[in-house]
Amino acid sequence: MKRVITTLAILLVVIVAGMTALVLLVNPNDFRSYMVKQVEQRSGYRLEVSDDLRWHVWPKLSILAGRMSLTAPGASQPLVTAENMRLDVNLWPLLSHQLSVSQVMLSNAVVRATPESEPQQPQNAPIAPGRSDAAAPASGWSFDISQLRVANSLLIWRQPGGEEYNFRNLNLNLNQDERHLANIELSTSLTRNQRNATLSLKGQLDAAQYPQRLSGKIDELTYALSGANIPPQGIKGSLSAQGSWRADTQQFTLSQMQLSANDSALTGEATGSLTPPQQLALQLHATQLNFDNLMANAPQIRNSGEQHATVARAPVIATPRVQNNVDSPLNDMNLAVNLKADSAVWRGLSLRDFALDVTSQQGLITLRVLNGKLGDGDFSAPGTVDIRQPETRVALQPVLNHVAIQPLLAAFDMPQTMQGAVSLNGDLSGEGLTLEAAKRHWRGEAQLNASDVRLAQINLQQMVRRAVERASDRVSSDESSEQGIRQLGGTLALNNGELRFSDLKGEGDRLKLQGGGEVNIPTQQLDVTFGLTLTGWKGDDRLVTLLSQQAIPLRMYGSWNNVQYSLPVDEVLRQQLQSEAKSRLNEWLDRQPKNSDKESLRKLLRP
């Protein structure tokens, strides 16, 4: 045991003595020119180290440097600048004239991915043949790096002609082997236009063909979004995929994508190019897609006992920045999205077999396919959205087939006072893409057909029957087992918030109606008049004939939250009695001899 302890002590003394001799006898500044030359020979990049290099022996043997920068050939700004750099070196290779760096660590670095930091080819410069790695100098030194670590740093990213994005709190760990296969861990955050984004990534990278080509796998990318125009609960999710990148064409591909966003899950693939105008094509499929959890102003039901919806809004911290179409990245790119969802939720509506096929050509968006199933019916809304101007312009051709009316009213924040099913074929256009903009700034017409229409707390047949019975006891009618309107058709015209009904015609059990009117959506006022004709009367023959042929006007007006009704049955009956009295007086006058009094009385009886 004593011999073992003695051996270990001698070994420790030798190691300490060796490291002490290394620190005293080897000046790390001797490596400065060698590292600069090696970096330039192998990559063409220019490395600058401002301060003196010094040894650091615990917990790892390291070379510490102060401010450094790395600049691409011909670039006007450095690709990387850092306040501190640490090189962790391996001891035994160092003793045999090999500078083997196990890790490079940069702290408080600024990484620029901008046009000014990219390599620039001098004008009229000859194109060199494919470059191979420079051979080691005659002194026998060799140089290799296996791990890179960046901590508490900043990434500045900007495409030519685009806006600048600052990714803060950048932390990167990259470990590569001799085949240039690397494991990557990255985390960063982005704040822009009162929105916050954080992300964390783990994956693998194959840099064997760098810089011509990169490929790799994203094991897990987690992200979180919050702030202005983001749902109050934020958007959180993850992404995994396999990808590749080609430098000559600036093209990338993502395959085997699995994306989650709150309670939505999608799979698919993506291809694109960063060459202006940027290109992006997405093929996606979702088993469940909840748009309401991805929109800032989605309606939320207060509780199960209430029928109307409210809009959840984030608390106001500061005056939000005014957004316009200039801020949209779609103006600088071409986009193609093909999305299919087994089920989806939009403004509380449960959709099935939802399909979206949309293209965008630098701001001109074409909705080639936008359809799905809703309840027992289906819908489609092809059209265009133009965001190339400061004001968004929309043109849609909505088609509804046998869609339930009440859920539609709830989705559009209108009183749920009507039940039934509606079919519609329309042509709409206007300014703005929000629900509020549609209510105020859209125009167009639509042909309407509805079935089994019922008004909340209103039985039209019963209302007319009771009003007639109160006005006269000469007629009566049996109770009808059917309520509401069996079929209703007409024309709708929307003009900047004013919804006008015309040529409305319908029928129900013993009921016919026709009429029209208007609804002012912004002020929530309505004024609609129906002419109601009810059959099935019994009693006085003349009154029965009159009521079976005469339309009784029903007027609904006022605020749609407190509708007023007018049903002047007594006026109709009074007019009938007056007409009957005049008819009998005229018959009596016809039997009287002619005189001046007779003619005067006849003039009074004229309408």
XYZ file of C-alpha atoms in Angstrom:
607
model
C 0.000 0.000 0.000
C 2.846 2.348 0.853
C 4.411 1.633 -2.549
C 1.159 2.542 -4.350
C 0.862 5.814 -2.470
C 4.487 6.620 -3.230
C 3.955 5.895 -6.937
C 0.868 8.118 -7.103
C 2.692 10.920 -5.314
C 5.602 10.708 -7.757
C 3.161 10.738 -10.697
C 1.371 13.791 -9.286
C 4.688 15.592 -8.799
C 5.680 14.800 -12.386
C 2.353 16.127 -13.743
C 2.549 19.292 -11.668
C 6.175 19.793 -12.632
C 5.374 19.199 -16.297
C 2.505 21.645 -16.335
C 4.565 24.187 -14.411
C 7.394 23.797 -16.899
C 4.907 24.138 -19.751
C 3.491 27.342 -18.335
C 6.962 28.742 -17.650
C 8.737 27.584 -20.786
C 6.007 27.703 -23.472
C 4.674 31.144 -24.317
C 1.063 30.844 -25.589
C 1.583 33.978 -27.698
C 3.825 31.834 -29.893
C 0.599 30.203 -31.137
C -0.994 33.501 -32.214
C 0.562 33.819 -35.666
C 0.241 30.074 -36.197
C -3.514 30.067 -35.446
C -4.086 33.145 -37.625
C -2.216 31.545 -40.510
C -3.976 28.193 -40.134
C -7.448 29.784 -40.080
C -6.678 31.850 -43.181
C -5.124 28.944 -45.080
C -7.981 26.573 -44.338
C -10.963 28.919 -44.731
C -9.783 32.251 -46.111
C -11.162 33.990 -43.010
C -9.040 36.522 -41.116
C -8.619 35.921 -37.377
C -7.567 38.792 -35.138
C -6.712 38.460 -31.433
C -6.159 41.810 -29.735
C -4.793 41.068 -26.260
C -2.008 38.790 -25.041
C -2.673 35.077 -24.695
C -2.192 33.483 -21.272
C -2.356 30.035 -19.699
C -5.154 28.784 -17.468
C -4.540 25.385 -15.846
C -7.677 24.641 -13.783
C -10.049 22.864 -14.231
C -8.729 22.400 -17.782
C -5.512 23.390 -19.467
C -6.592 26.409 -21.495
C -5.339 29.413 -23.398
C -7.235 32.602 -22.559
C -7.562 35.509 -24.973
C -9.239 38.879 -24.826
C -11.129 40.500 -27.686
C -11.130 38.572 -30.965
C -12.767 38.860 -34.391
C -13.230 36.605 -37.410
C -13.838 38.246 -40.799
C -14.771 36.644 -44.120
C -12.726 37.455 -47.254
C -13.756 40.841 -48.641
C -16.406 41.418 -45.943
C -16.864 44.914 -44.541
C -17.932 43.640 -41.099
C -16.606 40.723 -39.035
C -18.612 37.522 -38.905
C -17.809 37.010 -35.208
C -16.538 39.331 -32.500
C -16.157 38.326 -28.854
C -14.977 39.948 -25.658
C -13.439 36.716 -24.365
C -12.154 33.535 -26.001
C -10.928 30.373 -24.315
C -9.127 27.494 -26.020
C -9.142 24.220 -24.066
C -6.087 22.298 -25.302
C -4.996 18.680 -24.871
C -1.729 18.302 -22.935
C -0.044 15.291 -24.525
C -0.427 16.426 -28.176
C 0.987 19.785 -27.093
C 4.194 18.108 -25.885
C 4.636 16.628 -29.369
C 4.093 19.927 -31.201
C 0.391 19.356 -31.914
C -2.036 22.111 -30.978
C -5.115 19.979 -30.351
C -7.987 22.207 -29.202
C -10.710 20.216 -27.469
C -13.027 23.220 -27.124
C -13.299 26.830 -28.250
C -15.454 28.957 -25.973
C -16.655 32.449 -26.885
C -18.333 34.658 -24.319
C -20.360 37.828 -25.009
C -19.912 37.308 -28.732
C -21.687 39.055 -31.611
C -22.360 36.822 -34.616
C -23.392 38.646 -37.791
C -25.280 36.815 -40.530
C -25.739 39.851 -42.777
C -24.761 40.761 -46.351
C -21.925 42.913 -44.956
C -20.360 39.919 -43.155
C -20.576 37.483 -46.083
C -17.536 36.658 -48.252
C -17.178 39.018 -51.202
C -15.494 38.043 -54.465
C -13.255 40.854 -55.794
C -14.189 42.158 -59.215
C -12.368 40.470 -62.115
C -10.836 38.002 -59.680
C -9.899 34.627 -61.228
C -11.890 31.620 -60.069
C -9.600 29.271 -58.230
C -9.908 25.496 -58.510
C -11.339 23.503 -55.652
C -9.323 24.191 -52.529
C -7.904 21.447 -50.378
C -6.774 21.835 -46.817
C -3.361 23.390 -46.502
C -0.594 21.112 -45.441
C 0.925 21.534 -42.028
C 4.031 23.741 -41.887
C 7.506 22.291 -41.748
C 7.722 22.755 -37.991
C 5.360 19.784 -37.578
C 2.580 21.611 -35.733
C -1.010 20.445 -36.462
C -4.255 22.177 -35.560
C -7.733 20.706 -34.887
C -10.958 21.730 -33.071
C -13.571 19.265 -31.802
C -15.956 21.403 -29.716
C -17.343 24.940 -29.948
C -19.227 26.708 -27.201
C -20.846 30.153 -27.436
C -22.362 31.683 -24.295
C -24.454 34.801 -23.565
C -24.069 36.101 -27.093
C -25.988 37.915 -29.840
C -26.868 36.766 -33.366
C -27.709 39.497 -35.898
C -29.506 38.074 -38.953
C -30.544 40.013 -42.039
C -31.197 39.057 -45.634
C -30.325 41.453 -48.504
C -32.919 44.229 -48.526
C -34.657 42.767 -45.478
C -35.069 43.819 -41.879
C -32.658 43.007 -39.077
C -33.432 40.405 -36.402
C -31.471 40.306 -33.141
C -31.397 36.903 -31.427
C -30.265 37.503 -27.856
C -29.139 35.170 -25.072
C -27.553 32.913 -27.673
C -26.027 29.759 -26.212
C -24.505 27.113 -28.476
C -22.744 23.809 -27.844
C -21.318 22.011 -30.885
C -19.340 18.764 -30.657
C -17.928 17.199 -33.820
C -15.893 14.083 -34.539
C -13.227 13.410 -37.150
C -15.959 12.745 -39.761
C -17.424 16.228 -39.145
C -20.589 14.807 -37.616
C -21.712 17.191 -34.898
C -24.182 17.249 -32.033
C -25.770 20.650 -31.502
C -27.537 22.261 -28.565
C -28.791 25.807 -29.076
C -31.045 28.242 -27.225
C -31.897 31.879 -27.921
C -34.658 34.498 -27.725
C -36.053 37.177 -30.023
C -38.032 40.329 -29.177
C -39.611 42.288 -32.011
C -42.709 44.486 -32.467
C -43.803 43.802 -28.858
C -43.629 40.049 -29.450
C -41.334 37.625 -27.645
C -40.032 34.304 -28.927
C -37.799 31.759 -27.225
C -36.491 28.522 -28.692
C -34.292 25.623 -27.722
C -32.870 23.086 -30.173
C -31.166 19.703 -29.979
C -29.994 17.884 -33.080
C -27.238 16.490 -35.278
C -25.369 18.134 -38.141
C -23.374 16.531 -40.962
C -20.768 19.069 -42.106
C -18.640 16.653 -44.145
C -19.460 18.581 -47.356
C -19.448 22.056 -45.800
C -19.649 24.757 -47.132
C -21.278 23.275 -50.247
C -23.857 21.227 -48.379
C -25.197 20.641 -44.883
C -27.590 17.990 -43.655
C -28.870 17.009 -40.275
C -31.692 16.121 -37.966
C -33.686 18.178 -35.488
C -34.359 15.854 -32.568
C -36.387 18.461 -30.722
C -36.986 22.156 -31.170
C -39.189 23.705 -28.493
C -40.507 27.247 -28.809
C -42.784 29.743 -27.071
C -44.412 32.899 -28.483
C -46.092 35.703 -26.531
C -46.959 39.387 -26.814
C -48.951 41.561 -29.213
C -51.394 39.788 -31.553
C -50.624 36.473 -29.831
C -53.280 34.584 -27.800
C -53.245 35.491 -24.087
C -52.006 32.011 -23.196
C -49.264 32.284 -25.835
C -48.282 29.672 -28.393
C -46.033 26.816 -27.330
C -44.948 23.736 -29.182
C -42.178 21.624 -30.629
C -40.744 20.572 -33.978
C -38.744 17.576 -35.141
C -37.545 16.959 -38.701
C -34.728 15.952 -40.995
C -33.237 18.618 -43.226
C -30.606 19.574 -45.765
C -29.101 22.784 -47.164
C -27.337 23.542 -50.457
C -25.204 26.662 -50.544
C -24.978 27.001 -54.344
C -28.761 27.239 -54.801
C -29.562 28.542 -51.298
C -32.198 25.796 -51.062
C -33.334 23.816 -48.041
C -35.635 20.867 -47.407
C -37.354 19.582 -44.284
C -38.853 16.098 -44.245
C -40.573 13.921 -41.649
C -41.771 17.086 -39.928
C -43.756 16.760 -36.715
C -45.007 20.116 -35.466
C -47.146 20.942 -32.444
C -48.668 24.319 -31.538
C -50.675 24.387 -28.306
C -53.244 21.604 -28.836
C -52.729 21.373 -32.623
C -50.520 18.711 -34.204
C -49.259 18.637 -37.808
C -47.001 16.468 -39.934
C -45.532 17.095 -43.366
C -42.588 18.483 -45.280
C -41.210 21.811 -46.464
C -38.942 23.036 -49.245
C -37.683 26.516 -49.925
C -35.007 28.888 -51.100
C -33.483 32.017 -49.555
C -32.573 33.525 -52.924
C -34.727 36.669 -53.397
C -37.623 36.434 -53.723
C -37.603 33.791 -51.016
C -39.553 30.592 -51.707
C -41.410 28.340 -49.273
C -43.650 25.357 -50.037
C -45.455 23.453 -47.264
C -47.302 20.144 -47.412
C -49.074 19.636 -44.077
C -51.609 17.300 -42.520
C -53.266 17.701 -39.130
C -55.385 15.303 -37.162
C -56.568 18.189 -34.955
C -56.134 21.880 -35.768
C -57.473 24.477 -33.335
C -57.293 27.926 -34.920
C -58.962 29.496 -31.868
C -55.937 28.646 -29.705
C -53.652 30.201 -32.317
C -55.536 33.501 -32.837
C -55.355 36.548 -30.577
C -59.036 37.530 -30.909
C -60.744 34.153 -31.000
C -64.193 34.038 -29.325
C -64.465 32.234 -26.017
C -67.728 31.084 -24.449
C -68.204 32.586 -20.984
C -69.997 29.544 -19.623
C -72.323 26.813 -20.771
C -75.427 28.753 -19.773
C -74.775 31.711 -22.047
C -75.140 31.662 -25.797
C -73.071 34.655 -26.806
C -69.310 34.717 -27.063
C -66.709 37.153 -25.848
C -63.317 38.005 -27.273
C -60.327 37.346 -25.041
C -57.721 40.084 -25.188
C -54.279 40.384 -23.714
C -53.770 43.086 -21.075
C -52.677 46.419 -22.479
C -49.162 47.230 -21.311
C -48.244 49.875 -23.860
C -49.740 51.388 -26.962
C -49.286 48.692 -29.623
C -47.277 49.477 -32.688
C -49.500 50.204 -35.670
C -49.248 47.283 -38.062
C -49.606 47.549 -41.807
C -48.804 45.430 -44.803
C -45.273 46.829 -45.050
C -44.396 44.652 -42.033
C -45.578 41.441 -43.698
C -42.813 39.034 -44.794
C -45.214 37.728 -47.465
C -44.438 40.795 -49.588
C -40.868 39.560 -50.059
C -41.498 35.884 -50.736
C -43.474 33.326 -52.718
C -45.451 30.893 -50.608
C -47.413 27.732 -51.354
C -49.332 25.896 -48.622
C -51.323 22.711 -48.974
C -53.017 21.866 -45.691
C -55.505 19.133 -44.847
C -57.011 18.615 -41.403
C -59.204 15.755 -40.244
C -60.856 18.129 -37.774
C -60.452 21.822 -37.063
C -61.946 24.539 -34.866
C -62.444 28.119 -36.092
C -64.323 30.703 -34.001
C -66.065 27.907 -32.143
C -67.154 26.072 -35.305
C -66.229 22.382 -35.463
C -65.006 21.650 -38.993
C -64.309 18.291 -40.623
C -62.237 17.374 -43.671
C -60.832 20.897 -43.790
C -58.700 21.651 -46.871
C -56.630 24.717 -47.746
C -54.612 25.237 -50.928
C -53.145 28.735 -51.028
C -50.389 30.474 -52.976
C -48.818 33.872 -52.386
C -46.840 35.723 -55.033
C -45.058 38.538 -53.193
C -48.210 39.672 -51.429
C -50.969 38.519 -53.803
C -52.585 35.586 -52.000
C -54.822 33.221 -53.955
C -57.136 30.913 -52.030
C -57.513 28.203 -54.635
C -59.174 25.808 -52.194
C -60.756 26.650 -48.848
C -63.461 24.175 -47.959
C -64.683 21.681 -45.406
C -67.700 20.151 -43.725
C -69.680 21.879 -41.011
C -72.361 19.918 -39.193
C -74.651 18.310 -41.774
C -73.493 20.745 -44.456
C -70.363 21.963 -46.181
C -68.748 25.235 -47.202
C -66.150 26.719 -49.533
C -64.671 30.211 -49.855
C -62.183 30.594 -52.724
C -60.876 34.048 -53.489
C -57.919 36.408 -53.250
C -56.263 38.540 -50.578
C -54.038 41.391 -51.772
C -51.574 42.779 -49.212
C -49.318 44.555 -51.705
C -50.895 47.883 -50.760
C -51.078 49.467 -47.287
C -54.746 48.428 -47.076
C -55.597 44.742 -47.414
C -58.095 44.015 -50.186
C -60.205 40.869 -50.068
C -62.405 39.169 -52.673
C -64.228 35.949 -51.731
C -66.898 33.766 -53.309
C -68.465 32.008 -50.306
C -70.718 28.992 -50.836
C -72.696 27.354 -48.016
C -74.742 24.192 -48.372
C -77.228 23.323 -45.616
C -75.158 24.840 -42.795
C -76.748 25.377 -39.370
C -77.598 29.055 -38.815
C -77.217 29.386 -35.042
C -73.506 28.372 -34.838
C -72.751 30.786 -37.697
C -74.365 33.655 -35.796
C -72.285 32.807 -32.722
C -69.081 32.638 -34.789
C -69.709 36.124 -36.186
C -70.596 37.640 -32.786
C -74.268 38.172 -33.640
C -77.371 37.320 -31.552
C -78.296 33.659 -31.793
C -81.983 34.399 -32.333
C -82.521 32.154 -35.343
C -82.366 28.425 -35.947
C -82.441 26.398 -39.129
C -80.129 25.608 -42.031
C -78.899 27.980 -44.730
C -77.546 27.614 -48.259
C -75.825 30.627 -49.783
C -73.948 31.586 -52.934
C -72.262 34.969 -52.815
C -69.605 37.329 -54.106
C -67.991 39.610 -51.500
C -65.138 42.099 -51.536
C -63.776 44.786 -49.277
C -60.919 46.141 -47.203
C -59.440 44.365 -44.200
C -59.230 40.743 -43.166
C -60.553 40.879 -39.600
C -64.124 40.139 -38.554
C -64.623 43.772 -37.577
C -63.388 44.909 -41.001
C -65.785 42.496 -42.713
C -68.693 43.950 -40.737
C -67.824 47.537 -41.673
C -65.919 47.608 -44.956
C -67.104 44.697 -47.101
C -69.604 44.795 -49.960
C -71.362 42.272 -52.173
C -74.467 40.194 -52.812
C -75.599 36.645 -52.141
C -78.533 34.415 -52.986
C -80.049 32.896 -49.859
C -82.114 29.775 -49.269
C -82.976 28.625 -45.760
C -85.011 25.746 -44.392
C -86.751 24.989 -41.094
C -86.233 28.561 -39.910
C -87.375 29.396 -36.401
C -87.082 32.682 -34.574
C -86.141 32.518 -30.912
C -89.206 32.894 -28.660
C -91.382 33.835 -31.666
C -94.065 31.625 -33.230
C -95.267 33.557 -36.276
C -98.434 31.489 -36.771
C -99.391 31.786 -33.117
C -98.608 35.515 -33.048
C -100.969 36.229 -35.984
C -103.715 33.916 -34.702
C -103.806 35.453 -31.231
C -103.685 38.992 -32.593
C -106.701 38.278 -34.843
C -108.640 36.642 -32.015
C -108.034 39.693 -29.812
C -109.257 42.019 -32.559
C -112.379 40.028 -33.549
C -114.418 37.131 -32.191
C -115.911 36.399 -35.615
C -113.054 34.093 -36.690
C -110.779 31.516 -35.062
C -108.041 29.061 -36.016
C -106.817 25.747 -34.644
C -103.358 25.466 -33.112
C -100.719 24.349 -35.616
C -98.290 21.582 -34.728
C -95.614 23.133 -36.972
C -93.833 26.339 -36.128
C -91.514 28.596 -38.086
C -90.797 28.816 -41.806
C -90.331 25.652 -43.839
C -88.582 27.371 -46.769
C -87.242 30.911 -47.143
C -85.395 32.474 -50.069
C -84.228 35.875 -51.204
C -81.318 38.188 -51.918
C -78.813 39.651 -49.453
C -76.806 42.796 -50.182
C -73.960 43.930 -47.902
C -72.711 47.496 -48.155
C -70.187 48.704 -45.564
C -72.006 47.269 -42.580
C -75.567 47.609 -43.863
C -77.151 44.230 -44.642
C -80.228 44.574 -46.840
C -82.782 41.796 -47.470
C -84.918 41.940 -50.607
C -87.408 39.678 -52.389
C -87.759 37.480 -49.331
C -90.375 34.799 -49.854
C -91.190 31.870 -47.637
C -93.822 29.431 -46.526
C -94.667 27.268 -43.565
C -97.622 25.375 -42.157
C -100.684 27.491 -43.182
C -98.273 30.417 -43.595
C -96.889 32.425 -46.486
C -94.666 35.458 -46.164
C -92.839 37.991 -48.253
C -90.954 41.133 -47.440
C -87.551 42.655 -46.799
C -85.641 45.101 -44.668
C -82.191 45.955 -43.420
C -79.824 45.313 -40.522
C -77.149 47.837 -39.553
C -74.387 45.634 -38.168
C -72.093 48.318 -36.638
C -74.976 50.016 -34.766
C -76.783 46.701 -34.085
C -80.100 48.099 -35.350
C -82.665 46.380 -37.571
C -85.868 47.240 -39.421
C -87.506 44.299 -41.209
C -91.118 43.958 -42.392
C -92.850 40.721 -43.424
C -96.255 40.391 -45.001
C -97.803 37.315 -43.308
C -100.708 35.414 -44.855
C -102.230 32.707 -42.660
C -104.824 30.135 -43.769
C -107.028 27.703 -41.846
C -109.494 30.264 -40.431
C -113.058 29.403 -39.379
C -116.032 31.676 -38.779
C -117.361 34.668 -40.717
C -116.973 33.811 -44.404
C -116.075 37.323 -45.519
C -113.494 37.727 -42.746
C -112.101 34.254 -43.404
C -111.719 35.123 -47.089
C -110.094 38.430 -46.196
C -107.567 36.921 -43.752
C -106.747 34.091 -46.171
C -105.888 36.593 -48.916
C -104.760 39.718 -47.084
C -101.101 39.936 -45.932
C -100.787 41.207 -42.370
C -97.613 43.303 -41.916
C -95.237 42.248 -39.134
C -92.543 44.820 -38.466
C -89.478 44.052 -36.315
C -87.312 47.065 -35.499
C -84.927 48.628 -32.986
C -81.858 47.181 -31.280
C -81.291 43.529 -32.051
C -80.786 42.954 -28.331
C -84.253 44.403 -27.593
C -86.390 43.930 -30.708
C -89.726 45.767 -30.928
C -92.702 44.296 -32.825
C -95.652 45.818 -34.663
C -98.536 43.613 -35.903
C -101.535 45.923 -36.734
C -104.246 43.254 -37.152
C -106.982 45.581 -35.835
C -106.077 48.133 -38.511
C -106.432 45.485 -41.216
C -109.832 44.450 -39.829
C -110.924 48.069 -39.481
C -110.029 48.734 -43.091
C -112.050 45.663 -44.054
C -115.092 46.884 -42.093
C -114.752 50.353 -43.610
C -114.528 48.848 -47.071
C -117.582 46.669 -46.411
C -119.577 49.645 -45.069
C -118.683 51.777 -48.080
C -119.686 48.961 -50.403
C -123.126 48.643 -48.798
C -123.676 52.429 -48.829
C -122.770 52.548 -52.502
C -125.284 49.788 -53.190
C -127.957 51.742 -51.297
C -127.116 54.938 -53.210
C -127.428 53.105 -56.493
C -131.052 52.371 -55.644
C -131.867 56.024 -54.803
C -133.068 58.650 -57.348
C -130.492 61.111 -58.604
C -130.127 64.387 -56.705
C -127.386 66.691 -55.435
C -127.270 65.089 -51.977
C -126.684 61.667 -53.513
C -123.673 62.900 -55.526
C -122.191 64.693 -52.509
C -122.493 61.548 -50.394
C -120.908 59.414 -53.138
C -117.912 61.791 -53.233
C -117.430 61.299 -49.507
C -117.370 57.513 -49.948
C -114.656 57.619 -52.576
C -111.209 56.534 -51.295
